[in-house]
CSV table of C-alpha atoms in Angstrom, one decimal:
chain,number,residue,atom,x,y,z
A,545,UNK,CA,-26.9,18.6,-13.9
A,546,UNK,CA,-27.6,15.0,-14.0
A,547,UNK,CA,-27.2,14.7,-18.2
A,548,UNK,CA,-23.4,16.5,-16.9
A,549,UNK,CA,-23.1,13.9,-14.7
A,550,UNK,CA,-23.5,10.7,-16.9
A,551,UNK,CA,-21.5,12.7,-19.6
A,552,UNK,CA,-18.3,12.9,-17.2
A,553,UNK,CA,-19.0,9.3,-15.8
A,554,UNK,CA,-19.5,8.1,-19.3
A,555,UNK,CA,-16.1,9.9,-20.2
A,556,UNK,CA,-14.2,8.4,-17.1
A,557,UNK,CA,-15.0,4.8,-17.7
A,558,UNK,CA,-14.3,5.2,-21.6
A,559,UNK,CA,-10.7,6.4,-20.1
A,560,UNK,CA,-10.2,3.6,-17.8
A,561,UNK,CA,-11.7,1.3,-20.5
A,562,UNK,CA,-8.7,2.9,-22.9
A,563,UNK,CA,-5.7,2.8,-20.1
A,564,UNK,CA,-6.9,-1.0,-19.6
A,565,UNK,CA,-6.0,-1.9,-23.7
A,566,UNK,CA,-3.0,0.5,-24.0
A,567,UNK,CA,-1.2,0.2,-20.7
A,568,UNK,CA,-0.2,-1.7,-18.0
A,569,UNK,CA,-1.7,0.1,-14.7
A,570,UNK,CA,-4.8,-0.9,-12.3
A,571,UNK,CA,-7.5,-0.7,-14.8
A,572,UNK,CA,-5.3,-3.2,-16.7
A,573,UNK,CA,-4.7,-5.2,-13.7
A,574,UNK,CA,-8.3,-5.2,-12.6
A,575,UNK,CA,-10.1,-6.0,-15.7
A,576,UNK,CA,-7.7,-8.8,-15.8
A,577,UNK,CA,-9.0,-10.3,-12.4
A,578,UNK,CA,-12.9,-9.6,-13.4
A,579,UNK,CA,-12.1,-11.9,-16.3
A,580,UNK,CA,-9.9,-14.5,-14.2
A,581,UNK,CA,-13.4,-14.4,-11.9
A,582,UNK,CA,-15.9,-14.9,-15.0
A,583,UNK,CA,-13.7,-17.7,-16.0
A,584,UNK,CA,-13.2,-19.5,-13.0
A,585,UNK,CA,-17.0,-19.8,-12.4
A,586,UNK,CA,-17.7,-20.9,-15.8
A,587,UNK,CA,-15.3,-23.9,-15.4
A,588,UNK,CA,-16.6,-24.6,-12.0
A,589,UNK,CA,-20.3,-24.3,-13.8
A,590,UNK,CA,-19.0,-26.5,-16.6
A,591,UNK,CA,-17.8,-29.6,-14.2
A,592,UNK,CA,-20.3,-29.2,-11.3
A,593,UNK,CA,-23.6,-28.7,-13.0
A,594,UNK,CA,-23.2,-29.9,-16.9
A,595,UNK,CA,-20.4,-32.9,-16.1
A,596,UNK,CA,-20.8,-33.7,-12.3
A,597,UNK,CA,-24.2,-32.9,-12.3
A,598,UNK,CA,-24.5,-31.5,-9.0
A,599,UNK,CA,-27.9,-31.3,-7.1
A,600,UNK,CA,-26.4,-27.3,-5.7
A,601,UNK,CA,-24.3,-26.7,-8.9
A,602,UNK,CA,-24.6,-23.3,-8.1
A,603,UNK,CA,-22.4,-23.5,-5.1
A,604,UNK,CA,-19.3,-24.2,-7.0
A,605,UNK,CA,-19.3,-21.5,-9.8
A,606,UNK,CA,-20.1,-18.8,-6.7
A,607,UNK,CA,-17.4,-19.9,-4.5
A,608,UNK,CA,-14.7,-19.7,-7.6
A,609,UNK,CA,-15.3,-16.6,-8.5
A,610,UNK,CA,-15.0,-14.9,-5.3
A,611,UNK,CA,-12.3,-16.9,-4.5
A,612,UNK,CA,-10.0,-15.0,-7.2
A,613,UNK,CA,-9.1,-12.3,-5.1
A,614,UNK,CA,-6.1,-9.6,-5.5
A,615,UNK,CA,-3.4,-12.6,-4.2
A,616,UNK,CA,-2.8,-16.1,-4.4
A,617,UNK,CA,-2.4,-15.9,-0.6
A,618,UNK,CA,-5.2,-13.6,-0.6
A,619,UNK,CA,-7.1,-16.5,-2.8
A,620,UNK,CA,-6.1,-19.6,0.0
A,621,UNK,CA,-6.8,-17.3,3.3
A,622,UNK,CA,-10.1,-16.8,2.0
A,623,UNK,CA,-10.6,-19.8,0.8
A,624,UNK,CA,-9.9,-21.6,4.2
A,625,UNK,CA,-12.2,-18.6,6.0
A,626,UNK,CA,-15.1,-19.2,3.2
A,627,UNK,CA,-15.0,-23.2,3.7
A,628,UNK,CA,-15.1,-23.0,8.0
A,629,UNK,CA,-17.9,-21.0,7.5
A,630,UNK,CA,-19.8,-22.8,5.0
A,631,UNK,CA,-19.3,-26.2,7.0
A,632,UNK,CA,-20.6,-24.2,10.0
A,633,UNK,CA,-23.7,-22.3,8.7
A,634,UNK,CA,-24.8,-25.6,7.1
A,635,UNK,CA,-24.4,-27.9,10.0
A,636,UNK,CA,-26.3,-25.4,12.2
A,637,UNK,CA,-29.4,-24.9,9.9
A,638,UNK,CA,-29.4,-29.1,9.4
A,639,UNK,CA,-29.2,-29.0,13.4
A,640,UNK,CA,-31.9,-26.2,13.7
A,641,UNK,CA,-34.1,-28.2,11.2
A,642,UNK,CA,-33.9,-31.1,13.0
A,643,UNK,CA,-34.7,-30.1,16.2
A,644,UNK,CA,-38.0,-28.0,15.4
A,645,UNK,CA,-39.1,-29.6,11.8
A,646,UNK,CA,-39.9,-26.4,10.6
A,647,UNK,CA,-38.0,-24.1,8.2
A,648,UNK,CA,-39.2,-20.7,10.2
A,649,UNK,CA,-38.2,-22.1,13.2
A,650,UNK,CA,-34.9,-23.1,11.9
A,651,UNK,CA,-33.9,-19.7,11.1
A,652,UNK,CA,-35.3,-18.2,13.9
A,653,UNK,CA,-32.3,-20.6,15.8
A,654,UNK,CA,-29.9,-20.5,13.3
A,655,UNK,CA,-30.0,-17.1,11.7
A,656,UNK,CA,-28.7,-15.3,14.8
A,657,UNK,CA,-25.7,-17.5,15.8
A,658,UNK,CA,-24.6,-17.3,12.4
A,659,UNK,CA,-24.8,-13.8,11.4
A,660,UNK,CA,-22.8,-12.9,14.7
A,661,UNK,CA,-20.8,-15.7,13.3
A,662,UNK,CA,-20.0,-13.7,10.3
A,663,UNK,CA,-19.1,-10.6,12.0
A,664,UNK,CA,-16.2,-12.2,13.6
A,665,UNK,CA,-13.0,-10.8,12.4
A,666,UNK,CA,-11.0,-13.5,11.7
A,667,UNK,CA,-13.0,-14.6,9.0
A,668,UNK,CA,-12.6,-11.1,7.6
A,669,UNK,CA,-15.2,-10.4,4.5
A,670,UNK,CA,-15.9,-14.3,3.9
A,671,UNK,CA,-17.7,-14.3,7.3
A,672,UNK,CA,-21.4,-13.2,5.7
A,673,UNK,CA,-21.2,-16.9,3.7
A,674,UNK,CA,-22.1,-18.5,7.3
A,675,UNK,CA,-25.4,-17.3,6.8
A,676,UNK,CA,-26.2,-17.2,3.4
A,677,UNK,CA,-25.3,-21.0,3.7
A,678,UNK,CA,-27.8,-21.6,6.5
A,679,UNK,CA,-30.3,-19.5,4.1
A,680,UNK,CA,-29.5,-22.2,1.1
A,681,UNK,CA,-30.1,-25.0,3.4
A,682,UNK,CA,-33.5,-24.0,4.9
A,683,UNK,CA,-34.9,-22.0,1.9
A,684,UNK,CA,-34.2,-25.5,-0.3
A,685,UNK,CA,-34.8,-28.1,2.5
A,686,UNK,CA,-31.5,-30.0,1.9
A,687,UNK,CA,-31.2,-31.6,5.2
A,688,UNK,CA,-29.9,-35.0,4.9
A,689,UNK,CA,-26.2,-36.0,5.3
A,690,UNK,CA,-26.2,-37.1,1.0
A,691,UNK,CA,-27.1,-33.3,0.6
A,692,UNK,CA,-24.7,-31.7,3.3
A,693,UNK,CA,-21.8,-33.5,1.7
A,694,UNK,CA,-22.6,-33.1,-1.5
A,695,UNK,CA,-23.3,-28.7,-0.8
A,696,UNK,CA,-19.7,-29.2,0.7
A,697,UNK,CA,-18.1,-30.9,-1.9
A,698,UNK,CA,-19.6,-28.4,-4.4
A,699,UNK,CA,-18.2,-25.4,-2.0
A,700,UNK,CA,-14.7,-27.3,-2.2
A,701,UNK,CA,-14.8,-27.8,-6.3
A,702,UNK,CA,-15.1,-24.1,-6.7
A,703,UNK,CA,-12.4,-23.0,-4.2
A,704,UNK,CA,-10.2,-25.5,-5.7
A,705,UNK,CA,-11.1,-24.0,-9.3
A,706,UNK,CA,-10.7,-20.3,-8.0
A,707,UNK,CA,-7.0,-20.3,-6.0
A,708,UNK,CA,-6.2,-22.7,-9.4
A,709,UNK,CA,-7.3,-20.2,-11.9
A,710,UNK,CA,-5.9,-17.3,-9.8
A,711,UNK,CA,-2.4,-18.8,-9.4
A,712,UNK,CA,-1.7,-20.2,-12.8
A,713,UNK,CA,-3.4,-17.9,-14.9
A,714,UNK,CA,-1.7,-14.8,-14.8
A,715,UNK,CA,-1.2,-14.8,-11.0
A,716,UNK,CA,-1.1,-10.9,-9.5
A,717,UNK,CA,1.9,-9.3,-8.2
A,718,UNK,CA,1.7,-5.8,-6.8
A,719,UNK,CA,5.0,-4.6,-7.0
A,720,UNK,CA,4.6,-1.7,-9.8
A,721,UNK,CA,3.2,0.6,-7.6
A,722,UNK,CA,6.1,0.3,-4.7
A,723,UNK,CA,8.7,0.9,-7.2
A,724,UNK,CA,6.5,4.2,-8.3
A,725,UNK,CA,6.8,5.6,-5.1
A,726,UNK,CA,10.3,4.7,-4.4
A,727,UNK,CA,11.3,6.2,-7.3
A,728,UNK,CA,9.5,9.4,-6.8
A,729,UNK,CA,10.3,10.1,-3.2
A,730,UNK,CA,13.8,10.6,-4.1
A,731,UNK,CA,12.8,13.1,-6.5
A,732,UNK,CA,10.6,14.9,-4.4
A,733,UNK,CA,12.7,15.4,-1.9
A,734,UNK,CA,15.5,16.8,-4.1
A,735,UNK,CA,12.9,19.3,-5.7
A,736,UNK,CA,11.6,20.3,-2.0
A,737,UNK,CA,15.7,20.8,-0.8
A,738,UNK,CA,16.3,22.7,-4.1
A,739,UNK,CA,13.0,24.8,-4.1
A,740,UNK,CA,13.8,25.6,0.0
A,741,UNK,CA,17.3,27.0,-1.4
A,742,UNK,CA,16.3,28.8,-3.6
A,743,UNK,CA,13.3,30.9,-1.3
A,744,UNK,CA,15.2,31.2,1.6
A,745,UNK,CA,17.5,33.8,-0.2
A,746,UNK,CA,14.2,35.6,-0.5
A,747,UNK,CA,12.8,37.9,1.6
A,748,UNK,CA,10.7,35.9,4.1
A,749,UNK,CA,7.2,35.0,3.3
A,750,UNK,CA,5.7,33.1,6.3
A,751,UNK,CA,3.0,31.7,4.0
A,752,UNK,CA,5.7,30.8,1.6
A,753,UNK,CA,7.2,28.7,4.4
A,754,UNK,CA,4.2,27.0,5.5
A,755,UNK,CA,3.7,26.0,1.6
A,756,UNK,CA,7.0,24.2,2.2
A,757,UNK,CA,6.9,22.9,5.7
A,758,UNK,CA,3.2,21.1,4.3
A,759,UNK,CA,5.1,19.7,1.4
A,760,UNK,CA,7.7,18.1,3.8
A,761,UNK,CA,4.6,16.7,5.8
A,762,UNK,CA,3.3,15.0,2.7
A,763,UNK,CA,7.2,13.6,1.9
A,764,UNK,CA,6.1,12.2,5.4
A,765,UNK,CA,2.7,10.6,4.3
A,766,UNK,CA,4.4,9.4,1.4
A,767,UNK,CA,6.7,7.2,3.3
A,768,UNK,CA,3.5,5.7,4.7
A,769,UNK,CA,1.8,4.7,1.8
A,770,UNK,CA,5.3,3.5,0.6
A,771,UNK,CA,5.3,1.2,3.6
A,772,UNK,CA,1.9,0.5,2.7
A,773,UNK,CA,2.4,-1.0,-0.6
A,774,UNK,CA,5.2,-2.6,0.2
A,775,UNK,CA,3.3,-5.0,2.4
A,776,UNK,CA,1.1,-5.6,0.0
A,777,UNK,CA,3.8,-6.6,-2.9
A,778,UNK,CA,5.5,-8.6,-0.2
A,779,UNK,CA,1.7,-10.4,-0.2
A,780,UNK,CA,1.4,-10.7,-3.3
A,781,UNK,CA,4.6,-12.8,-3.8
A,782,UNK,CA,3.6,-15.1,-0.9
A,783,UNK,CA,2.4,-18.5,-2.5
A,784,UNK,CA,3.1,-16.9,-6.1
A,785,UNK,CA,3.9,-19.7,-8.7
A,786,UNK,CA,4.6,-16.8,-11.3
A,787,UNK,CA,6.9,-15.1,-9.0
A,788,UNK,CA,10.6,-16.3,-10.7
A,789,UNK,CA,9.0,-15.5,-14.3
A,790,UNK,CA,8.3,-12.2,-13.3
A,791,UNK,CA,11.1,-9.5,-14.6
A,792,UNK,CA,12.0,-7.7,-11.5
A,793,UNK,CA,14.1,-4.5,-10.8
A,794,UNK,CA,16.4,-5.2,-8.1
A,795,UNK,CA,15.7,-4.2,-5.1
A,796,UNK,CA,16.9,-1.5,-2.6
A,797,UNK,CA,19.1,-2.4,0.2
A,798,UNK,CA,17.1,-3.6,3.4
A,799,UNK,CA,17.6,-0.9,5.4
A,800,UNK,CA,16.1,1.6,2.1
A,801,UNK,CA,12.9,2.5,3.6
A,802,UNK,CA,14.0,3.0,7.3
A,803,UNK,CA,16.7,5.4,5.9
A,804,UNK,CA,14.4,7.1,4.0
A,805,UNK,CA,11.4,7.3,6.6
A,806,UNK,CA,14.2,9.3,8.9
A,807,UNK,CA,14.9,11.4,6.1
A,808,UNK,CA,12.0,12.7,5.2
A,809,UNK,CA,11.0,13.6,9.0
A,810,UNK,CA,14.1,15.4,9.3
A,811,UNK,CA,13.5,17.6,6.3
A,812,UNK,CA,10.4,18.6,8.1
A,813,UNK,CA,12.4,19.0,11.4
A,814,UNK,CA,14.6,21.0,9.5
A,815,UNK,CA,12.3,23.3,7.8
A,816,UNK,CA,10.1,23.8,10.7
A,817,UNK,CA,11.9,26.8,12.3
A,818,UNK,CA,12.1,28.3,8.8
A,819,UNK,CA,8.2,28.9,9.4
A,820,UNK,CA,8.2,30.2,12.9
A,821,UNK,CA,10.8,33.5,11.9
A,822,UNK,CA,13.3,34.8,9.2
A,823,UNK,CA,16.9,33.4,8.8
A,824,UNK,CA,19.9,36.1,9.7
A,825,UNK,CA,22.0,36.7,6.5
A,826,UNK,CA,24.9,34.8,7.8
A,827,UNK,CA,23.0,31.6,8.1
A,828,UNK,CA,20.4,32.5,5.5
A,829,UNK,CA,23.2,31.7,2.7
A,830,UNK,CA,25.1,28.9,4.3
A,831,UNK,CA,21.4,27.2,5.2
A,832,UNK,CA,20.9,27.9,1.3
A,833,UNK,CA,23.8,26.1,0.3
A,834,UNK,CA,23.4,22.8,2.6
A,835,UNK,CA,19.8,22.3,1.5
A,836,UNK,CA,20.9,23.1,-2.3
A,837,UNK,CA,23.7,20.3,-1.3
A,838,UNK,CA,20.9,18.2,0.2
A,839,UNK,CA,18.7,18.4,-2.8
A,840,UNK,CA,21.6,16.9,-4.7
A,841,UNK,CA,22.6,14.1,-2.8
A,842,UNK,CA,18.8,13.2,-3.0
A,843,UNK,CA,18.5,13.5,-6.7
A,844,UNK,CA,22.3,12.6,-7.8
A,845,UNK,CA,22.1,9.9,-10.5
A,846,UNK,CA,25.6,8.1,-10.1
A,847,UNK,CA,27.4,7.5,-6.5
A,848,UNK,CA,29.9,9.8,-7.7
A,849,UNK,CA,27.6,12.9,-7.8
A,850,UNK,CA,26.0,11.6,-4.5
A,851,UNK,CA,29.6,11.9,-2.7
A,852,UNK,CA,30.5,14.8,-4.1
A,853,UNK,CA,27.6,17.0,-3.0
A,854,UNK,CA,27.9,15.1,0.1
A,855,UNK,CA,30.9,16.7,0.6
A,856,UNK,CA,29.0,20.0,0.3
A,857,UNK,CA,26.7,19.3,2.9
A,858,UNK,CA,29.5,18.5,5.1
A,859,UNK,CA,31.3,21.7,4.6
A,860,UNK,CA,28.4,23.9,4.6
A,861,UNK,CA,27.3,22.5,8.3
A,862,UNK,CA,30.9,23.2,9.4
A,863,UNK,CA,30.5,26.9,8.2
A,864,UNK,CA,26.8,26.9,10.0
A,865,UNK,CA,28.8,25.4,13.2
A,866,UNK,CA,31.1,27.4,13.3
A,867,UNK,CA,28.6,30.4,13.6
A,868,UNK,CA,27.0,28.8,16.3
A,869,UNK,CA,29.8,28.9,18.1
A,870,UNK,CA,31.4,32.8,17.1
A,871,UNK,CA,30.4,34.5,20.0
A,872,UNK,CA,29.8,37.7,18.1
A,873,UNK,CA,26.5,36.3,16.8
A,874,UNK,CA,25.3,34.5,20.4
A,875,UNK,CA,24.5,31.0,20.3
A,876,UNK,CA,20.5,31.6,20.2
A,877,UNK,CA,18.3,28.3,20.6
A,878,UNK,CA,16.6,28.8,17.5
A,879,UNK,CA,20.2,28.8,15.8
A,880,UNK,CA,21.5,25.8,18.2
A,881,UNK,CA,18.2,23.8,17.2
A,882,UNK,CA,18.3,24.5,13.4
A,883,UNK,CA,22.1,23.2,13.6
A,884,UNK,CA,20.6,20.2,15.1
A,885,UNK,CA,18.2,19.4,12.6
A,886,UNK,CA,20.8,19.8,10.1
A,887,UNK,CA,23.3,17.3,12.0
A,888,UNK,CA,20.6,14.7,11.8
A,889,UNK,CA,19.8,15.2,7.9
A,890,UNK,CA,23.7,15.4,7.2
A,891,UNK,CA,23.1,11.6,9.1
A,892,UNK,CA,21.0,10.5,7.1
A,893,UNK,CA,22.1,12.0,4.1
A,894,UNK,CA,25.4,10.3,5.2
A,895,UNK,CA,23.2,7.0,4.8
A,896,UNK,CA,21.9,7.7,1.4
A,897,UNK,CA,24.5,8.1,0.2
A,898,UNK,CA,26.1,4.2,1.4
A,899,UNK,CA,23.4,2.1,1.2
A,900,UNK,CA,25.3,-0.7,1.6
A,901,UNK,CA,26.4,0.2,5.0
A,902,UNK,CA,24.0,-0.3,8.5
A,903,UNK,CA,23.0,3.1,9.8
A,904,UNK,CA,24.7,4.3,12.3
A,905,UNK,CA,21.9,5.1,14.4
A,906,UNK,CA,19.0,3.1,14.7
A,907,UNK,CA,17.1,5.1,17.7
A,908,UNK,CA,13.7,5.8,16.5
A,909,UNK,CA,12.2,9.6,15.1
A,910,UNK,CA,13.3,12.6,17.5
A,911,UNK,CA,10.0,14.2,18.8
C-alpha cells in the first residue's frame, strides 16, 4: 500500500512537473512564482550580507521571498502588514529586555503580547512575524538602537526587493481561469436545456429528474466560483505594471455575470417541479420545445442564431400560456407555477440575448 502510494504521488508530480514545461496553467504559473521567490532572496542575500554586509543579513533574503506572493497588491498589503509587525515585535522584546536584563524574562513579557498580536486579523498570515521578530531579538541579544535600525532596515531591503521582483518580473495576473468558467457556463447550460428536452418526452423517471435538477444546482455553484475568481483577477490587476502588455480578451458587458447568476437559478426554478410529478402531454411537448429553444439561445454562436431561437422561446411560452388559461385543462398551481418559472427564464433569456442593454429587472433571486 504505501510502495502504491509513492508510485501514484511520484506519477502526479511528474504530471504537474510536465503540464509546467508544455502549458500554460497553475503548475506553470506556480513554478514560476517559487522561482520569482528563490530569486528575490538571493538578490536580497547578495546586497545585504555579501555587499552591505549586514550584522542580520538574514532578515532581508526572508522577508523577499515571502513577500512575492500571488499579486502585486497581494505583495504591498503584505508587505505593509509584515513591516508593522516587525517594528512592533522588535520594539517590545528591546522594551522587555530592558526592563528585566534578562532574555527569559523578556519573553516571558514579550512572547504573549505578541503572539496575540499575530493572531489579529488584519494582519492576515504576516501576523506570526511579530513574534518570530521578538524571538530574533532576544535569542541574539540585539538590543541597542544601531541593531534595531539596522534589523529594520534589513526587513525594509527585502520587502523592497520582493514587491520589485514580483511586479517587474513576470508580474501575475489571474484572469485565465475567469474566462474558463465564463466560457463554460454558457455551454453548460445549453447542454442541461437540451438534455432536459430531450428526457422530458420520456416517460418520467423521478431519479432521472433529480440527476437534472442537481446539475442545475451546480450551474448555481458555478456562478459562485465564477464570482469568485473574478475578484481575484480584478486583484491581480490592481497595482499591475504588466497589466497593458498583457493580451486580453475583451470583456463581457457589466451586467454579464448578474444576468447569468439569475439565469442559472431560474433553470433550477424551472426544473424543480419536473422532479416533484410527471408533465401532461400537452405541456410535456410545448415545455420540450422552450427548453430545446432555451438551450439554443444559451449555446448560439452568432446574435443571429441567439434571436432566432429567442423567438422560439417566445412562441413556445405563448402556446404553454395559452394552456394555462383553456379552461378545459384547469389552471392547476403546479401548471400556473411552471409558467412562471418559464416567464422569468424567457426574462432572462431575453437579456442574454442584448447584452448591451440594462436588465429590465434588477430585484434580487425569487425564493
Amino acid at each position: 500500500m504505501a510502495w502504491h502510494s509513492l508510485t501514484w504521488e511520484a506519477a502526479a508530480v511528474w504530471r504537474a512537473v510536465f503540464r509546467a514545461v508544455t502549458e500554460r496553467g497553475s503548475e506553470r504559473d506556480t513554478a514560476v512564482q517559487s522561482l520569482k521567490a528563490a530569486a528575490a532572496a538571493l538578490l536580497a542575500w547578495a546586497l545585504a550580507g555579501l555587499w552591505w554586509d549586514a550584522p542580520m543579513a538574514l532578515l532581508a533574503p526572508w522577508s523577499a521571498m515571502f513577500l512575492v506572493q500571488s499579486t502585486v497588491y497581494r505583495s504591498l498589503l503584505n508587505a505593509v502588514q509584515q513591516f508593522v509587525v516587525v517594528v512592533v515585535g522588535t520594539l517590545l522584546a528591546a522594551g522587555s529586555f530592558a526592563l528585566t536584563h534578562n532574555s527569559m524574562a523578556a519573553m516571558v513579557l514579550a512572547l504573549p503580547v505578541t503572539v496575540l498580536l499575530g493572531n489579529y486579523s488584519r494582519f492576515g498570515s504576516q501576523g506570526m512575524y511579530a513574534p518570530t521578530a521578538a524571538l530574533f531579538v532576544i535569542a541574539y541579544g540585539s538590543y541597542t538602537g544601531f541593531d534595531i535600525v539596522h534589523r529594520l532596515l534589513e526587513t525594509l531591503l527585502g520587502a523592497v526587493i520582493g514587491i520589485g521582483v514580483n511586479a517587474l518580473v513576470l508580474p501575475p495576473v489571474h484572469s485565465r481561469h475567469l474566462r474558463h468558467l465564463r466560457e463554460r457556463l454558457p455551454r453548460e447550460c445549453a447542454d442541461l436545456l437540451r438534455t432536459v428536452a430531450d428526457g422530458i418526452e420520456e416517460p418520467y423517471d423521478k431519479d432521472r429528474t433529480r440527476g437534472w435538477y442537481d446539475r442545475a444546482w451546480r450551474l448555481t455553484e458555478d456562478v459562485t466560483e465564477m464570482r469568485t475568481a473574478r475578484s481575484w483577477s480584478d486583484e491581480s490587476y490592481r497595482f499591475n505594471p504588466g497589466r497593458r502588455l498583457r493580451r486580453s480578451a475583451p470583456e463581457p458587458p457589466p451586467d454579464w455575470d448578474y444576468t447569468w447568476d439569475r439565469l442559472t437559478e431560474h433553470i433550477r426554478m424551472t426544473l424543480r417541479p419536473l422532479v416533484e410529478t410527471s408533465v401532461e402531454d400537452p405541456v410535456r411537448e410545448i415545455l420540450a420545445s422552450l427548453l430545446r429553444a432555451a438551450g439554443e439561445v444559451c449555446g448560439a454562436e452568432s446574435a443571429a442564431e441567439r434571436r432566432r431561437a429567442l423567438d422560439d422561446v417566445r412562441a413556445a411560452h405563448r402556446r404553454l400560456a395559452s394552456v394555462l388559461e383553456t379552461a378545459g385543462h384547469g389552471p392547476t398551481p403546479a401548471l400556473g407555477g411552471l409558467t412562471a418559472d418559464a416567464q422569468r427564464l424567457l426574462d432572462d433569456l431575453v437579456d442574454v440575448s442584448e447584452p448591451s442593454g440594462t436588465p429590465r429587472r434588477t430585484a434580487g433571486r425569487e425564493p
